[in-house]
mmCIF file of C-alpha atoms in Angstrom:
data_model
loop_
_atom_site.group_PDB
_atom_site.id
_atom_site.type_symbol
_atom_site.label_atom_id
_atom_site.label_comp_id
_atom_site.label_asym_id
_atom_site.label_seq_id
_atom_site.Cartn_x
_atom_site.Cartn_y
_atom_site.Cartn_z
ATOM 1 C CA MET A 136 -10.295 -48.218 41.986
ATOM 2 C CA LYS A 137 -10.914 -51.623 41.885
ATOM 3 C CA TYR A 138 -11.585 -53.268 45.536
ATOM 4 C CA TYR A 139 -11.862 -56.870 46.183
ATOM 5 C CA ILE A 140 -13.167 -57.794 50.013
ATOM 6 C CA ILE A 141 -12.894 -60.743 51.881
ATOM 7 C CA ALA A 142 -15.006 -61.415 54.442
ATOM 8 C CA GLY A 143 -16.575 -64.988 56.006
ATOM 9 C CA GLU A 144 -19.489 -64.490 58.514
ATOM 10 C CA ALA A 145 -22.466 -62.353 58.781
ATOM 11 C CA SER A 146 -20.609 -59.982 61.064
ATOM 12 C CA GLY A 147 -17.560 -59.284 58.400
ATOM 13 C CA ASP A 148 -20.866 -58.936 55.753
ATOM 14 C CA LEU A 149 -22.222 -56.546 58.418
ATOM 15 C CA HIS A 150 -18.970 -54.283 58.821
ATOM 16 C CA GLY A 151 -17.563 -54.719 54.780
ATOM 17 C CA SER A 152 -21.389 -53.083 53.968
ATOM 18 C CA ASN A 153 -20.548 -50.171 55.642
ATOM 19 C CA LEU A 154 -17.228 -50.235 54.973
ATOM 20 C CA MET A 155 -18.204 -50.134 51.184
ATOM 21 C CA LYS A 156 -20.581 -47.247 51.576
ATOM 22 C CA ALA A 157 -18.399 -45.538 53.148
ATOM 23 C CA ILE A 158 -15.903 -46.210 50.194
ATOM 24 C CA VAL A 159 -17.731 -45.068 47.494
ATOM 25 C CA LYS A 160 -18.364 -41.664 49.487
ATOM 26 C CA GLN A 161 -14.580 -40.959 48.953
ATOM 27 C CA ASP A 162 -14.308 -43.243 45.986
ATOM 28 C CA PRO A 163 -17.048 -42.797 43.352
ATOM 29 C CA ASN A 164 -16.162 -45.223 40.819
ATOM 30 C CA ALA A 165 -15.440 -47.821 43.305
ATOM 31 C CA ASP A 166 -15.938 -51.289 42.094
ATOM 32 C CA PHE A 167 -16.376 -54.508 44.373
ATOM 33 C CA ARG A 168 -15.536 -58.076 44.041
ATOM 34 C CA PHE A 169 -16.143 -59.516 47.433
ATOM 35 C CA TRP A 170 -16.351 -62.983 49.076
ATOM 36 C CA GLY A 171 -19.022 -61.798 51.815
ATOM 37 C CA GLY A 172 -23.164 -61.785 52.718
ATOM 38 C CA ASP A 173 -26.716 -60.305 51.784
ATOM 39 C CA LEU A 174 -25.659 -56.507 53.088
ATOM 40 C CA MET A 175 -22.760 -56.167 50.833
ATOM 41 C CA GLN A 176 -24.508 -57.826 48.022
ATOM 42 C CA ALA A 177 -27.450 -54.590 48.455
ATOM 43 C CA VAL A 178 -24.215 -52.554 48.624
ATOM 44 C CA GLY A 179 -23.221 -52.944 44.899
ATOM 45 C CA GLY A 180 -20.704 -55.306 43.164
ATOM 46 C CA THR A 181 -20.137 -58.928 42.540
ATOM 47 C CA LEU A 182 -20.718 -61.283 44.950
ATOM 48 C CA VAL A 183 -18.952 -64.470 44.056
ATOM 49 C CA LYS A 184 -18.996 -66.782 47.930
ATOM 50 C CA HIS A 185 -21.570 -66.102 50.532
ATOM 51 C CA TYR A 186 -20.294 -66.739 53.639
ATOM 52 C CA LYS A 187 -22.549 -69.426 54.416
ATOM 53 C CA GLU A 188 -20.646 -72.301 52.143
ATOM 54 C CA ARG A 189 -18.001 -72.002 54.542
ATOM 55 C CA ALA A 190 -19.137 -70.712 58.075
ATOM 56 C CA PHE A 191 -16.874 -73.918 60.159
ATOM 57 C CA MET A 192 -16.812 -73.717 63.287
ATOM 58 C CA GLY A 193 -13.901 -75.668 65.513
ATOM 59 C CA PHE A 194 -10.979 -77.675 65.092
ATOM 60 C CA ILE A 195 -12.638 -80.852 64.351
ATOM 61 C CA GLU A 196 -14.968 -79.688 61.580
ATOM 62 C CA ILE A 197 -12.090 -77.621 59.617
ATOM 63 C CA ILE A 198 -9.897 -80.727 59.819
ATOM 64 C CA MET A 199 -13.129 -82.473 58.090
ATOM 65 C CA ASN A 200 -13.883 -79.979 55.556
ATOM 66 C CA LEU A 201 -10.163 -79.486 55.147
ATOM 67 C CA ARG A 202 -10.621 -80.319 50.887
ATOM 68 C CA LYS A 203 -13.100 -77.975 50.658
ATOM 69 C CA ILE A 204 -11.751 -75.330 52.289
ATOM 70 C CA LEU A 205 -9.072 -75.787 50.686
ATOM 71 C CA GLY A 206 -10.120 -75.846 47.647
ATOM 72 C CA MET A 207 -12.196 -72.766 48.192
ATOM 73 C CA MET A 208 -8.709 -71.140 48.954
ATOM 74 C CA SER A 209 -7.370 -71.988 44.947
ATOM 75 C CA PHE A 210 -10.202 -70.849 43.663
ATOM 76 C CA CYS A 211 -10.100 -67.086 45.622
ATOM 77 C CA LYS A 212 -7.076 -66.820 44.291
ATOM 78 C CA LYS A 213 -7.571 -67.644 40.932
ATOM 79 C CA ASP A 214 -10.240 -65.029 40.830
ATOM 80 C CA ILE A 215 -7.836 -62.581 42.542
ATOM 81 C CA ALA A 216 -5.910 -62.523 40.192
ATOM 82 C CA ASN A 217 -8.589 -62.639 37.104
ATOM 83 C CA TYR A 218 -9.887 -59.710 38.655
ATOM 84 C CA GLN A 219 -6.851 -57.415 39.037
ATOM 85 C CA PRO A 220 -7.434 -55.233 42.338
ATOM 86 C CA ASP A 221 -6.019 -52.078 42.678
ATOM 87 C CA VAL A 222 -6.123 -53.339 46.481
ATOM 88 C CA LEU A 223 -7.441 -56.544 48.553
ATOM 89 C CA ILE A 224 -9.286 -55.952 51.658
ATOM 90 C CA LEU A 225 -9.450 -58.597 53.834
ATOM 91 C CA ILE A 226 -11.964 -58.399 56.911
ATOM 92 C CA ASP A 227 -11.407 -60.422 60.113
ATOM 93 C CA ASN A 228 -11.309 -64.569 59.630
ATOM 94 C CA SER A 229 -7.791 -65.344 59.829
ATOM 95 C CA GLY A 230 -7.555 -68.662 59.082
ATOM 96 C CA PHE A 231 -9.310 -68.269 55.417
ATOM 97 C CA ASN A 232 -7.722 -64.524 55.641
ATOM 98 C CA LEU A 233 -4.304 -64.987 56.336
ATOM 99 C CA PRO A 234 -3.246 -67.295 53.119
ATOM 100 C CA ILE A 235 -4.693 -65.300 50.836
ATOM 101 C CA ALA A 236 -2.313 -62.398 52.226
ATOM 102 C CA LYS A 237 0.928 -63.843 51.929
ATOM 103 C CA TRP A 238 -0.189 -65.313 48.411
ATOM 104 C CA ALA A 239 -1.682 -61.509 47.396
ATOM 105 C CA LYS A 240 1.866 -59.793 48.876
ATOM 106 C CA GLN A 241 3.705 -62.358 47.034
ATOM 107 C CA ASN A 242 2.174 -62.422 43.563
ATOM 108 C CA GLY A 243 2.059 -57.676 43.805
ATOM 109 C CA PHE A 244 -1.264 -56.839 45.068
ATOM 110 C CA THR A 245 -1.495 -54.113 48.434
ATOM 111 C CA VAL A 246 -2.956 -55.793 50.928
ATOM 112 C CA ASN A 247 -4.990 -54.112 53.317
ATOM 113 C CA TYR A 248 -6.750 -55.878 56.631
ATOM 114 C CA TYR A 249 -9.721 -54.405 57.991
ATOM 115 C CA ILE A 250 -10.523 -56.101 61.598
ATOM 116 C CA SER A 251 -7.473 -57.568 63.229
ATOM 117 C CA PRO A 252 -6.900 -61.573 62.998
ATOM 118 C CA GLN A 253 -7.183 -62.296 67.140
ATOM 119 C CA VAL A 254 -3.525 -63.113 67.378
ATOM 120 C CA TRP A 255 -3.629 -61.328 71.261
ATOM 121 C CA ALA A 256 -5.528 -64.180 71.871
ATOM 122 C CA SER A 257 -3.324 -67.004 70.115
ATOM 123 C CA ARG A 258 -0.144 -68.079 68.412
ATOM 124 C CA ALA A 259 1.375 -64.206 68.859
ATOM 125 C CA GLY A 260 4.329 -65.268 65.895
ATOM 126 C CA ARG A 261 1.736 -64.796 63.302
ATOM 127 C CA VAL A 262 2.694 -61.532 64.086
ATOM 128 C CA LYS A 263 5.601 -62.413 62.042
ATOM 129 C CA SER A 264 3.716 -62.581 59.041
ATOM 130 C CA ILE A 265 1.095 -60.434 59.280
ATOM 131 C CA LYS A 266 4.298 -57.482 58.858
ATOM 132 C CA GLN A 267 5.338 -59.498 55.779
ATOM 133 C CA TYR A 268 2.195 -59.843 54.276
ATOM 134 C CA VAL A 269 0.059 -57.490 55.308
ATOM 135 C CA ASP A 270 0.474 -52.904 53.567
ATOM 136 C CA LYS A 271 -1.959 -51.546 56.194
ATOM 137 C CA MET A 272 -3.795 -52.679 59.715
ATOM 138 C CA LEU A 273 -6.833 -51.110 60.540
ATOM 139 C CA VAL A 274 -7.475 -52.329 63.809
ATOM 140 C CA ILE A 275 -10.774 -51.807 66.153
ATOM 141 C CA LEU A 276 -9.913 -52.711 69.371
ATOM 142 C CA PRO A 277 -8.389 -50.153 71.520
ATOM 143 C CA PHE A 278 -5.495 -52.479 73.080
ATOM 144 C CA GLU A 279 -4.857 -53.972 69.535
ATOM 145 C CA LYS A 280 -2.168 -50.752 68.486
ATOM 146 C CA GLU A 281 -0.473 -51.106 71.769
ATOM 147 C CA PHE A 282 0.114 -55.331 71.010
ATOM 148 C CA TYR A 283 1.115 -54.762 67.820
ATOM 149 C CA LYS A 284 3.568 -51.949 68.723
ATOM 150 C CA THR A 285 4.884 -54.415 71.123
ATOM 151 C CA TYR A 286 6.202 -56.136 67.966
ATOM 152 C CA ASP A 287 6.845 -53.257 65.971
ATOM 153 C CA TYR A 288 4.582 -52.922 63.775
ATOM 154 C CA ASP A 289 2.842 -49.285 63.569
ATOM 155 C CA VAL A 290 -0.751 -50.183 62.891
ATOM 156 C CA TYR A 291 -3.828 -47.820 62.637
ATOM 157 C CA PHE A 292 -6.740 -47.773 65.213
ATOM 158 C CA VAL A 293 -10.090 -46.482 63.560
ATOM 159 C CA GLY A 294 -12.670 -47.454 66.339
ATOM 160 C CA HIS A 295 -15.558 -49.500 66.653
ATOM 161 C CA PRO A 296 -17.818 -50.352 63.125
ATOM 162 C CA LEU A 297 -20.515 -51.394 65.643
ATOM 163 C CA LEU A 298 -20.701 -48.068 66.966
ATOM 164 C CA ASP A 299 -21.504 -46.572 63.733
ATOM 165 C CA ALA A 300 -23.913 -49.999 63.013
ATOM 166 C CA ILE A 301 -25.388 -49.142 66.047
ATOM 167 C CA ALA A 302 -26.195 -45.327 65.965
ATOM 168 C CA ASP A 303 -27.617 -44.964 62.731
ATOM 169 C CA ARG A 304 -29.957 -47.143 63.198
ATOM 170 C CA PRO A 305 -34.061 -45.780 63.941
ATOM 171 C CA LYS A 306 -35.120 -46.849 67.536
ATOM 172 C CA ILE A 307 -37.925 -49.197 68.395
ATOM 173 C CA ASP A 308 -41.979 -48.956 69.197
ATOM 174 C CA ASP A 309 -41.746 -51.362 72.144
ATOM 175 C CA ALA A 310 -45.230 -52.118 71.248
ATOM 176 C CA ALA A 311 -45.170 -51.896 67.416
ATOM 177 C CA PHE A 312 -42.522 -54.567 67.769
ATOM 178 C CA LYS A 313 -44.373 -56.298 70.427
ATOM 179 C CA SER A 314 -47.341 -56.302 68.335
ATOM 180 C CA THR A 315 -46.323 -57.135 64.764
ATOM 181 C CA HIS A 316 -44.014 -60.217 66.754
ATOM 182 C CA GLY A 317 -46.504 -62.039 68.648
ATOM 183 C CA LEU A 318 -45.023 -60.971 71.997
ATOM 184 C CA ASP A 319 -47.167 -59.736 75.107
ATOM 185 C CA ASN A 320 -46.543 -57.357 77.431
ATOM 186 C CA ARG A 321 -44.041 -59.072 79.623
ATOM 187 C CA GLU A 322 -40.374 -57.793 79.743
ATOM 188 C CA ILE A 323 -38.196 -59.869 77.134
ATOM 189 C CA ILE A 324 -34.878 -62.007 77.478
ATOM 190 C CA ALA A 325 -33.168 -62.446 74.405
ATOM 191 C CA LEU A 326 -31.892 -65.795 73.506
ATOM 192 C CA LEU A 327 -28.762 -65.123 71.034
ATOM 193 C CA PRO A 328 -27.636 -68.305 70.636
ATOM 194 C CA GLY A 329 -24.934 -67.909 68.130
ATOM 195 C CA SER A 330 -24.573 -67.464 64.335
ATOM 196 C CA ARG A 331 -23.090 -71.536 63.003
ATOM 197 C CA LYS A 332 -25.097 -74.573 63.868
ATOM 198 C CA GLN A 333 -22.730 -75.670 65.668
ATOM 199 C CA GLU A 334 -23.079 -72.695 68.224
ATOM 200 C CA ILE A 335 -26.670 -73.528 68.700
ATOM 201 C CA LYS A 336 -26.728 -76.981 68.817
ATOM 202 C CA LYS A 337 -24.300 -76.607 71.627
ATOM 203 C CA MET A 338 -26.075 -73.140 73.748
ATOM 204 C CA LEU A 339 -29.426 -73.204 72.848
ATOM 205 C CA SER A 340 -31.060 -75.974 74.487
ATOM 206 C CA VAL A 341 -28.920 -75.629 78.054
ATOM 207 C CA MET A 342 -30.498 -71.034 77.095
ATOM 208 C CA LEU A 343 -34.140 -72.690 77.029
ATOM 209 C CA SER A 344 -33.546 -75.088 79.754
ATOM 210 C CA VAL A 345 -34.610 -72.082 82.474
ATOM 211 C CA VAL A 346 -36.967 -70.521 80.747
ATOM 212 C CA ASN A 347 -39.929 -71.897 83.057
ATOM 213 C CA ASP A 348 -38.250 -70.745 86.156
ATOM 214 C CA PHE A 349 -38.849 -67.258 85.318
ATOM 215 C CA PRO A 350 -42.788 -67.057 84.242
ATOM 216 C CA ASP A 351 -43.106 -63.152 84.494
ATOM 217 C CA TYR A 352 -40.844 -62.807 81.087
ATOM 218 C CA GLN A 353 -40.798 -63.483 77.952
ATOM 219 C CA PHE A 354 -37.964 -65.483 76.250
ATOM 220 C CA VAL A 355 -37.516 -65.594 72.043
ATOM 221 C CA ILE A 356 -34.672 -66.495 69.901
ATOM 222 C CA ALA A 357 -32.908 -63.887 68.319
ATOM 223 C CA GLY A 358 -32.799 -65.900 64.496
ATOM 224 C CA ALA A 359 -29.445 -65.825 62.329
ATOM 225 C CA PRO A 360 -29.813 -64.982 58.934
ATOM 226 C CA SER A 361 -27.703 -67.565 57.853
ATOM 227 C CA GLN A 362 -30.310 -70.145 59.553
ATOM 228 C CA GLU A 363 -33.238 -71.194 58.379
ATOM 229 C CA GLU A 364 -36.476 -70.848 60.862
ATOM 230 C CA ALA A 365 -36.646 -74.684 60.517
ATOM 231 C CA PHE A 366 -33.511 -75.522 61.937
ATOM 232 C CA TYR A 367 -34.680 -73.907 64.994
ATOM 233 C CA HIS A 368 -37.678 -75.730 65.842
ATOM 234 C CA GLN A 369 -35.724 -79.405 66.725
ATOM 235 C CA PHE A 370 -35.080 -77.305 70.136
ATOM 236 C CA MET A 371 -37.836 -75.017 70.445
ATOM 237 C CA LYS A 372 -40.221 -78.440 70.660
ATOM 238 C CA ASP A 373 -42.668 -77.533 73.717
ATOM 239 C CA ALA A 374 -40.745 -74.866 75.271
ATOM 240 C CA ASN A 375 -42.223 -71.675 75.787
ATOM 241 C CA VAL A 376 -40.629 -69.398 73.866
ATOM 242 C CA LYS A 377 -40.905 -66.588 70.558
ATOM 243 C CA PHE A 378 -38.611 -66.753 67.440
ATOM 244 C CA ILE A 379 -37.799 -64.223 65.462
ATOM 245 C CA SER A 380 -35.486 -64.267 62.725
ATOM 246 C CA ASN A 381 -32.668 -61.858 61.328
ATOM 247 C CA LYS A 382 -34.338 -58.788 63.582
ATOM 248 C CA THR A 383 -31.352 -58.738 66.545
ATOM 249 C CA TYR A 384 -30.500 -55.446 67.480
ATOM 250 C CA ASP A 385 -34.715 -54.549 66.737
ATOM 251 C CA LEU A 386 -34.489 -57.133 69.551
ATOM 252 C CA LEU A 387 -31.778 -55.935 71.635
ATOM 253 C CA ASN A 388 -33.123 -52.370 71.518
ATOM 254 C CA ILE A 389 -36.053 -53.920 73.772
ATOM 255 C CA SER A 390 -34.452 -56.170 75.911
ATOM 256 C CA HIS A 391 -34.613 -56.260 79.298
ATOM 257 C CA ALA A 392 -31.417 -59.434 79.612
ATOM 258 C CA ALA A 393 -29.743 -61.626 77.475
ATOM 259 C CA LEU A 394 -28.250 -64.869 76.789
ATOM 260 C CA VAL A 395 -25.318 -64.372 74.625
ATOM 261 C CA THR A 396 -22.663 -67.104 72.935
ATOM 262 C CA SER A 397 -19.296 -65.232 72.704
ATOM 263 C CA GLY A 398 -18.466 -63.305 70.073
ATOM 264 C CA THR A 399 -19.082 -60.070 68.295
ATOM 265 C CA ALA A 400 -22.678 -60.499 69.639
ATOM 266 C CA THR A 401 -21.176 -59.899 73.558
ATOM 267 C CA LEU A 402 -20.565 -56.051 72.574
ATOM 268 C CA GLU A 403 -23.816 -55.658 70.592
ATOM 269 C CA THR A 404 -25.483 -56.627 73.546
ATOM 270 C CA ALA A 405 -23.259 -54.031 75.545
ATOM 271 C CA LEU A 406 -23.589 -51.489 73.056
ATOM 272 C CA TYR A 407 -27.530 -51.594 73.512
ATOM 273 C CA LYS A 408 -26.629 -51.330 77.561
ATOM 274 C CA VAL A 409 -28.523 -55.159 77.971
ATOM 275 C CA PRO A 410 -27.295 -56.794 81.111
ATOM 276 C CA GLN A 411 -26.127 -60.529 79.864
ATOM 277 C CA VAL A 412 -24.542 -63.533 80.540
ATOM 278 C CA VAL A 413 -22.229 -64.923 77.817
ATOM 279 C CA CYS A 414 -21.969 -68.470 77.103
ATOM 280 C CA TYR A 415 -20.043 -71.071 75.448
ATOM 281 C CA LYS A 416 -19.394 -74.461 75.131
ATOM 282 C CA ALA A 417 -17.143 -76.372 72.463
ATOM 283 C CA SER A 418 -16.615 -79.896 71.549
ATOM 284 C CA ASN A 419 -14.833 -81.357 73.959
ATOM 285 C CA ILE A 420 -11.803 -81.955 71.682
ATOM 286 C CA SER A 421 -11.388 -78.237 70.918
ATOM 287 C CA TYR A 422 -11.981 -76.811 74.162
ATOM 288 C CA GLN A 423 -8.990 -79.144 75.500
ATOM 289 C CA ILE A 424 -7.056 -77.930 72.343
ATOM 290 C CA ALA A 425 -7.885 -74.296 72.356
ATOM 291 C CA LYS A 426 -7.101 -74.160 76.222
ATOM 292 C CA ARG A 427 -3.182 -74.995 75.220
ATOM 293 C CA ILE A 428 -2.892 -72.256 73.054
ATOM 294 C CA ILE A 429 -5.067 -69.003 73.980
ATOM 295 C CA THR A 430 -3.822 -67.220 76.567
ATOM 296 C CA LEU A 431 -6.620 -64.698 77.304
ATOM 297 C CA GLU A 432 -7.669 -64.786 81.038
ATOM 298 C CA TYR A 433 -11.630 -63.802 79.373
ATOM 299 C CA ILE A 434 -13.483 -65.226 75.998
ATOM 300 C CA SER A 435 -16.277 -62.034 75.908
ATOM 301 C CA LEU A 436 -14.834 -59.016 74.035
ATOM 302 C CA VAL A 437 -16.588 -57.026 76.674
ATOM 303 C CA ASN A 438 -14.521 -58.424 79.856
ATOM 304 C CA LEU A 439 -12.036 -58.426 76.860
ATOM 305 C CA ILE A 440 -11.769 -54.554 76.357
ATOM 306 C CA MET A 441 -12.221 -53.716 79.903
ATOM 307 C CA ASP A 442 -9.829 -56.127 81.063
ATOM 308 C CA ARG A 443 -11.707 -56.644 84.080
ATOM 309 C CA GLU A 444 -14.909 -59.329 84.505
ATOM 310 C CA VAL A 445 -17.776 -56.835 83.883
ATOM 311 C CA VAL A 446 -19.743 -59.833 82.136
ATOM 312 C CA LYS A 447 -20.551 -63.444 83.604
ATOM 313 C CA GLU A 448 -18.772 -66.267 81.535
ATOM 314 C CA LEU A 449 -20.291 -69.349 81.774
ATOM 315 C CA ILE A 450 -17.862 -71.505 80.129
ATOM 316 C CA GLN A 451 -17.442 -75.508 78.711
ATOM 317 C CA ASN A 452 -18.974 -77.296 81.473
ATOM 318 C CA ASP A 453 -19.685 -74.582 83.864
ATOM 319 C CA LEU A 454 -22.409 -73.629 81.136
ATOM 320 C CA ASN A 455 -25.153 -75.729 82.586
ATOM 321 C CA THR A 456 -28.729 -75.124 84.059
ATOM 322 C CA LYS A 457 -28.451 -74.218 87.215
ATOM 323 C CA ASN A 458 -25.291 -71.775 86.491
ATOM 324 C CA VAL A 459 -27.369 -70.026 83.615
ATOM 325 C CA LYS A 460 -30.146 -69.512 86.624
ATOM 326 C CA THR A 461 -28.333 -68.080 88.883
ATOM 327 C CA GLU A 462 -27.086 -65.842 87.094
ATOM 328 C CA LEU A 463 -29.751 -64.709 84.697
ATOM 329 C CA THR A 464 -31.272 -64.511 88.351
ATOM 330 C CA LYS A 465 -28.534 -62.182 89.453
ATOM 331 C CA ILE A 466 -28.804 -59.401 86.411
ATOM 332 C CA LEU A 467 -32.224 -59.335 86.499
ATOM 333 C CA ASP A 468 -31.626 -57.583 90.359
ATOM 334 C CA GLN A 469 -31.699 -53.730 90.013
ATOM 335 C CA LYS A 470 -28.625 -52.874 91.923
ATOM 336 C CA HIS A 471 -26.489 -55.757 89.742
ATOM 337 C CA ARG A 472 -28.050 -54.061 86.503
ATOM 338 C CA GLU A 473 -26.804 -50.432 87.421
ATOM 339 C CA GLN A 474 -23.311 -51.894 88.313
ATOM 340 C CA LEU A 475 -23.411 -53.045 84.591
ATOM 341 C CA PHE A 476 -24.767 -50.009 83.011
ATOM 342 C CA SER A 477 -22.237 -48.025 84.597
ATOM 343 C CA ASP A 478 -19.551 -50.191 83.108
ATOM 344 C CA TYR A 479 -21.108 -50.459 79.861
ATOM 345 C CA HIS A 480 -20.537 -46.456 79.619
ATOM 346 C CA ASP A 481 -17.202 -47.328 80.629
ATOM 347 C CA LEU A 482 -16.665 -49.272 77.740
ATOM 348 C CA GLU A 483 -18.144 -47.629 74.877
ATOM 349 C CA ARG A 484 -15.679 -44.826 76.216
ATOM 350 C CA LYS A 485 -13.110 -47.680 75.604
ATOM 351 C CA LEU A 486 -13.833 -48.004 71.761
ATOM 352 C CA GLY A 487 -13.276 -44.332 70.842
ATOM 353 C CA GLY A 488 -16.943 -43.346 69.481
ATOM 354 C CA LYS A 489 -18.024 -43.104 65.943
ATOM 355 C CA GLY A 490 -16.860 -43.170 62.323
ATOM 356 C CA ALA A 491 -14.782 -46.286 61.993
ATOM 357 C CA SER A 492 -16.294 -47.246 58.201
ATOM 358 C CA GLU A 493 -15.026 -43.394 57.456
ATOM 359 C CA ASN A 494 -11.570 -43.826 59.181
ATOM 360 C CA ALA A 495 -11.024 -46.828 57.245
ATOM 361 C CA ALA A 496 -12.129 -45.664 54.084
ATOM 362 C CA LYS A 497 -9.804 -42.893 54.004
ATOM 363 C CA LEU A 498 -6.646 -44.934 54.832
ATOM 364 C CA ILE A 499 -8.042 -47.529 52.298
ATOM 365 C CA VAL A 500 -8.404 -45.024 49.725
ATOM 366 C CA GLU A 501 -6.184 -42.413 50.204
ATOM 367 C CA LYS A 502 -3.119 -44.118 50.176
ATOM 368 C CA ASN A 503 -3.476 -46.682 48.117
#
């Protein structure tokens, strides 16, 4: 079969690559054409566009780049029409993928969606379009199946692919990793400032502002694969901090605590059982718009899945040096850490166990 896959960021590239590997087990003659990244490209097939080319964040930046985005959508439609896939697989990235789903269904293509848009967070009315244009929705969060059921739409809960991605990685030797990357023997506090330039600009300076308050620990920035190391230097300057690129999972494997930008990374950090403080700051205009359309009590996946505050969220004006220092001090306290570890284990149980990629591949291959 011919599969056309569209993923829009680093996490989509990761989950897309694992889905492709699982599809090949089900369909050894699978032919892939995709929008994604290096991980998907390593599996095989034809990379059409790298996700780095369309990493736009926030309402303002999207508006400023609207012509470019619309041009990419037009190109994508033509490319799908020329390729004539047996199935179109859309991975998250709703701003781009939902319009593509509508066009594809209207033009006779089978549309599968893997990793649901966060319609439960805002603009739930989009479910009407999803029901109309998506043949099969494969969800990865346990509460999503019930959410869609309230709209009379049956979806498939396949489990969370991060459980597979993390379980499949080898254990890291603490001493060897530190030696390889020039780290000393102190415990590590990992800084995960996001993968987009806009996120990094907003988050990293605040994260770095507390480094000197914790001399007994070493701080390490987890560089995103989508950014050059040189981009981070403007924020590091005289800060007593190390930088390691494209080794986030390895770094989390041996970290004692972390400051994490809201997004998939909060769940990754929790699954590695690393106590964390969740950080998020957008432009004031974007934040004011988001406040009016997002109906959630929490922003981190950890708290959303658990439906209570497990990890502290510092959002917008609350993300400042004083609060980061206070909350980081808390997660370094052993009693607080023990409660977090207990909550993290409960979180993992809620996610339903391993096998998401295989479950999704089976549904896509056997029923299309």
